Short mmCIF file of C-alpha atoms and ligand atoms in Angstrom, two decimals:
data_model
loop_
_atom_site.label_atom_id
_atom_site.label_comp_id
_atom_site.label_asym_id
_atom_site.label_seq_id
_atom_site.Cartn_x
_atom_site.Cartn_y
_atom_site.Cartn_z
CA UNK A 1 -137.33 79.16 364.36
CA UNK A 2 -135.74 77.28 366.88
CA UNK A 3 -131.95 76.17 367.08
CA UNK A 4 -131.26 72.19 365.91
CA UNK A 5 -130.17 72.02 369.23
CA UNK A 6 -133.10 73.53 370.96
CA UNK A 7 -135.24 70.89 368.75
CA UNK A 8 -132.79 68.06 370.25
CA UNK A 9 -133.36 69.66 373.84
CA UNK A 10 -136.94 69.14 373.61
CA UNK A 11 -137.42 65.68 371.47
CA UNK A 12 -134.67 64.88 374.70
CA UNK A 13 -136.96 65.72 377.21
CA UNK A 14 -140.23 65.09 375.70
CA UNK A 15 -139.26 61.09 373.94
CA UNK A 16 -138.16 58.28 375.34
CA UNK A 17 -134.21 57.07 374.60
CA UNK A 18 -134.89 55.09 371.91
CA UNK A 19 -137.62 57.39 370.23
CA UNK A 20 -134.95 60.12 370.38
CA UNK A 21 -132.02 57.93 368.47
CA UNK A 22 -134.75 57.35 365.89
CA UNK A 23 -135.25 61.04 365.34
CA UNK A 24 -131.80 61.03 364.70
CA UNK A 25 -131.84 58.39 362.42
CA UNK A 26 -134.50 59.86 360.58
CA UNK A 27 -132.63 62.77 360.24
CA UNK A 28 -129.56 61.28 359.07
CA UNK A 29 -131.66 59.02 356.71
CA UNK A 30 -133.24 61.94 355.02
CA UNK A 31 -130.11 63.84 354.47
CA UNK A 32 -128.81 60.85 352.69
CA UNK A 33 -131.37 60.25 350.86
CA UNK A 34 -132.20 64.12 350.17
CA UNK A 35 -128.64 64.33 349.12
CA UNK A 36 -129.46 60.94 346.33
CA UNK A 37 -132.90 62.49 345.20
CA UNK A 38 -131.06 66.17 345.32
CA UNK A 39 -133.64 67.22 347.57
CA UNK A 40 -133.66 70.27 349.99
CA UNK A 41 -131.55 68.91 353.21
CA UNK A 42 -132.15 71.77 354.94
CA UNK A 43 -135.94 70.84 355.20
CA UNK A 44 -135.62 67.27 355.39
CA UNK A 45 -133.07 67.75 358.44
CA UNK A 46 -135.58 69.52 360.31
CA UNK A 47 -138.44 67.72 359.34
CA UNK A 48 -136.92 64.10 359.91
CA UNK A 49 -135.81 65.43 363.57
CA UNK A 50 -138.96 66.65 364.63
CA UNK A 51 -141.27 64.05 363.15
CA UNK A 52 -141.84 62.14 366.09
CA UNK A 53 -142.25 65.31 368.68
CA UNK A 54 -145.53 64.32 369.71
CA UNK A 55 -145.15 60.33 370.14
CA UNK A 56 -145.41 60.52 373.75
CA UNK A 57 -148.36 62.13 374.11
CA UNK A 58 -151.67 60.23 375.44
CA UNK A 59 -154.00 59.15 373.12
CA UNK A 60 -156.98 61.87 374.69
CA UNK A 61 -154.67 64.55 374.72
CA UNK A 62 -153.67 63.80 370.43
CA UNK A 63 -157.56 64.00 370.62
CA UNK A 64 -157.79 67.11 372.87
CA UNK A 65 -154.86 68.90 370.49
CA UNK A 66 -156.01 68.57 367.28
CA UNK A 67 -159.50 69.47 367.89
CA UNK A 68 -158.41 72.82 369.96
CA UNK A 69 -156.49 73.74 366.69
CA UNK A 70 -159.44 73.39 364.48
CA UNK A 71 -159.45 69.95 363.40
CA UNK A 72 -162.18 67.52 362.71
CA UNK A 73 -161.22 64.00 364.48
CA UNK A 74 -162.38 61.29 361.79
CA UNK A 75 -163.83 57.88 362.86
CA UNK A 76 -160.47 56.05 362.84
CA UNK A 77 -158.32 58.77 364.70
CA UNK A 78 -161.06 58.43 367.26
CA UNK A 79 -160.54 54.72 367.69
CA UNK A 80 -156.64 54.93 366.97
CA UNK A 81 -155.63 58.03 368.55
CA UNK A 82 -151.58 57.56 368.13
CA UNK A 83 -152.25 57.83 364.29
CA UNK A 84 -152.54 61.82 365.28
CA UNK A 85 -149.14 61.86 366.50
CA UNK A 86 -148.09 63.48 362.84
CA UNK A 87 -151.09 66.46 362.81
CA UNK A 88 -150.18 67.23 366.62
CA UNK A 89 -146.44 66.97 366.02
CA UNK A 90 -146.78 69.50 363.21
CA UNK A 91 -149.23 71.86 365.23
CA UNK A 92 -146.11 71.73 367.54
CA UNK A 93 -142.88 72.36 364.85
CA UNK A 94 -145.11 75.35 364.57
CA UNK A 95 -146.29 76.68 367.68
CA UNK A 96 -143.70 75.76 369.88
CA UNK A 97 -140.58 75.91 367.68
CA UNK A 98 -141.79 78.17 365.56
CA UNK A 99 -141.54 76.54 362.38
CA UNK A 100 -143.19 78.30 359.54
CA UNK A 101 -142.41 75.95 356.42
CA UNK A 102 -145.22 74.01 354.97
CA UNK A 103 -143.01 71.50 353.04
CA UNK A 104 -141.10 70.74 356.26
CA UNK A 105 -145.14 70.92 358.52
CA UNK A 106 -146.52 68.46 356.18
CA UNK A 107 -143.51 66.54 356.18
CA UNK A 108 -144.56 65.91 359.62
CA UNK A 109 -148.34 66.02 359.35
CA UNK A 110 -148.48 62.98 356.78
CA UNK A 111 -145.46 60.76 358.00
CA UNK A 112 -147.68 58.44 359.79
CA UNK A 113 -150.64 57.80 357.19
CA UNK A 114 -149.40 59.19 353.90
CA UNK A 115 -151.75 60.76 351.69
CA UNK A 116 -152.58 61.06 348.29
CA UNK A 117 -150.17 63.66 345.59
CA UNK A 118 -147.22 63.60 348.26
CA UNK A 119 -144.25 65.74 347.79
CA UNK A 120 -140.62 64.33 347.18
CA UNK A 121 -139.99 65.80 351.08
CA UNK A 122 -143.56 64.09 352.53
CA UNK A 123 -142.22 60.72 351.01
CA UNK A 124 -138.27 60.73 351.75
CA UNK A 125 -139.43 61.97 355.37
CA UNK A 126 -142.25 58.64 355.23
CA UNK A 127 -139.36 56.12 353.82
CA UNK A 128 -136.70 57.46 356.21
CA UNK A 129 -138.96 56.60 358.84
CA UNK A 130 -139.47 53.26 357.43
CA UNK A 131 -135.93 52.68 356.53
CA UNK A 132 -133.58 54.26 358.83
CA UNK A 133 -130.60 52.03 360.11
CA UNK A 134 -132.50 51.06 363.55
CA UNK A 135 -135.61 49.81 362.10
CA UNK A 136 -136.41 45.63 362.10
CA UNK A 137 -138.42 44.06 360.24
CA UNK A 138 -138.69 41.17 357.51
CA UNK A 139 -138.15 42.90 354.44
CA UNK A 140 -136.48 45.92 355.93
CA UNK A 141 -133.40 45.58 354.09
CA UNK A 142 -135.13 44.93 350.53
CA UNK A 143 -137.05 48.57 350.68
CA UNK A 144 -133.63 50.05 351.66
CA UNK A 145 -132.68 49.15 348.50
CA UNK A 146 -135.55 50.26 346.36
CA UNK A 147 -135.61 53.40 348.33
CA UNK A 148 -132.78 54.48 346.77
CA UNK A 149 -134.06 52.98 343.08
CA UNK A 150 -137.76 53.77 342.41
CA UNK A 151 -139.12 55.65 345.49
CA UNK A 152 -142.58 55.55 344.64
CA UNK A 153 -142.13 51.58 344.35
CA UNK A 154 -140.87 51.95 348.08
CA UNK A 155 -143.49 53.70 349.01
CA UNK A 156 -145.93 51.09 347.90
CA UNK A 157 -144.13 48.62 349.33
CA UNK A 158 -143.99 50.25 352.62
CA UNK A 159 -147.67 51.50 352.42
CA UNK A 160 -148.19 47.67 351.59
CA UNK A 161 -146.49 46.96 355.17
CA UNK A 162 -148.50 49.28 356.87
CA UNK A 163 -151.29 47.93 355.71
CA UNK A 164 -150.75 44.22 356.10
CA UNK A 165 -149.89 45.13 360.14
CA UNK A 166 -153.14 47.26 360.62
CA UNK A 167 -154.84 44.58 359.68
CA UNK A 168 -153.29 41.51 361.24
CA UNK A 169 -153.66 43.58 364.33
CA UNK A 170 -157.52 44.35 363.64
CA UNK A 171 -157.01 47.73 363.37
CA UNK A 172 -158.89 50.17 361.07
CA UNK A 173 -157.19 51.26 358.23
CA UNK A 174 -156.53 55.33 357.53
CA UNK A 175 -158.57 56.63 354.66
CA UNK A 176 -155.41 58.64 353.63
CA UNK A 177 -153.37 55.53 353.70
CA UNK A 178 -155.86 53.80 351.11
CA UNK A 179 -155.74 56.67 349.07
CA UNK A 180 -152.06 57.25 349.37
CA UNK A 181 -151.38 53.72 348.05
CA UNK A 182 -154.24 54.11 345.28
CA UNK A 183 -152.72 57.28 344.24
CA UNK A 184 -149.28 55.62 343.18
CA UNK A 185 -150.59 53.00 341.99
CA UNK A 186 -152.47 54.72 339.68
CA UNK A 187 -150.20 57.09 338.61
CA UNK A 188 -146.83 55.09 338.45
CA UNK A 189 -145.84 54.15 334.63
CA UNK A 190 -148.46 56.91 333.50
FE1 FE2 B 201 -144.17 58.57 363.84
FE1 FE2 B 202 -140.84 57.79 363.43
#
């Protein structure tokens, strides 16, 4: 597995400025909260660094990626390409940094959509991303808070945001982010 410091090398070359000090961010969000939930930091370092490795990569080429590795483009990845940048950026923490963990891969894989049954790493990796000091947005400040108080509140709340802004932009809406937020929903206070 590659060096932190390779990882920062690459996300240096490969993002733009301000994608990079969001990676960091990430990272430093995850810890923290990894540390509160007594989660594994080693993983969440790693995976919170890395998450965004593929954000700068075209749309066609997510497409191109993916499919090369074995994977079946649904109808809204077609139409909304960038939503791939999680599946390619974990095809990548794999074959180009060698990174063999699944927690950490998934981590990575579902940080954009969610998905239904996530693990405590998939969701403090989703809320860092959400949360992390840099981020604006109307309510940002409130799901800091519950973040660290009921995470699977936050992450309705923040699968609640995601939704609201597909939609006020006319965009489809991720079948794993539906069932994600049904998931929860279902389960919390069961
Ligand atoms: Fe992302
Ligand atoms: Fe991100």
């Amino acid at each position: 597995m590659w060096s932190e410091e390779q990882i920062e090398e690459y996300l240096k070359k490969n993002l733009e400025q301000k994608r990079f000090k969001h990676s960091i961010s990430v990272r430093d969000t995850a810890i923290d909260m990894g540390k509160f939930y007594g989660e594994n930091i080693e993983k969440l370092r790693i995976a919170g660094l890395v998450h965004d490795c593929a954000k700068n990569i075209k749309g066609y080429e997510l497409i191109n990626i993916a499919r090369k590795h074995g994977y079946k483009i649904d109808d809204v990845c077609k139409k909304s390409p960038q939503l791939l940048h999680g599946l390619v950026g974990s095809i990548i923490a794999k074959e180009v940094m060698e990174i063999n963990n699944k927690d950490i891969l998934n981590a990575i894989a579902y940080h954009t959509t969610g998905r239904k049954n996530m693990t405590m790493i998939e969701k403090i990796i989703y809320l860092a991303d959400y949360i992390e000091p840099l981020r604006k947005y109307d309510g940002v400040n409130e799901l800091r808070k519950i973040a660290y108080k009921d995470i699977d509140k936050a992450m309705i709340e923040s699968f609640n945001v995601t939704i609201k802004f597909v939609i006020e932009r006319g965009q489809l809406i991720h079948l794993n982010t539906i069932e994600g937020r049904n998931y929860i929903l279902k389960t919390v206070g069961e």
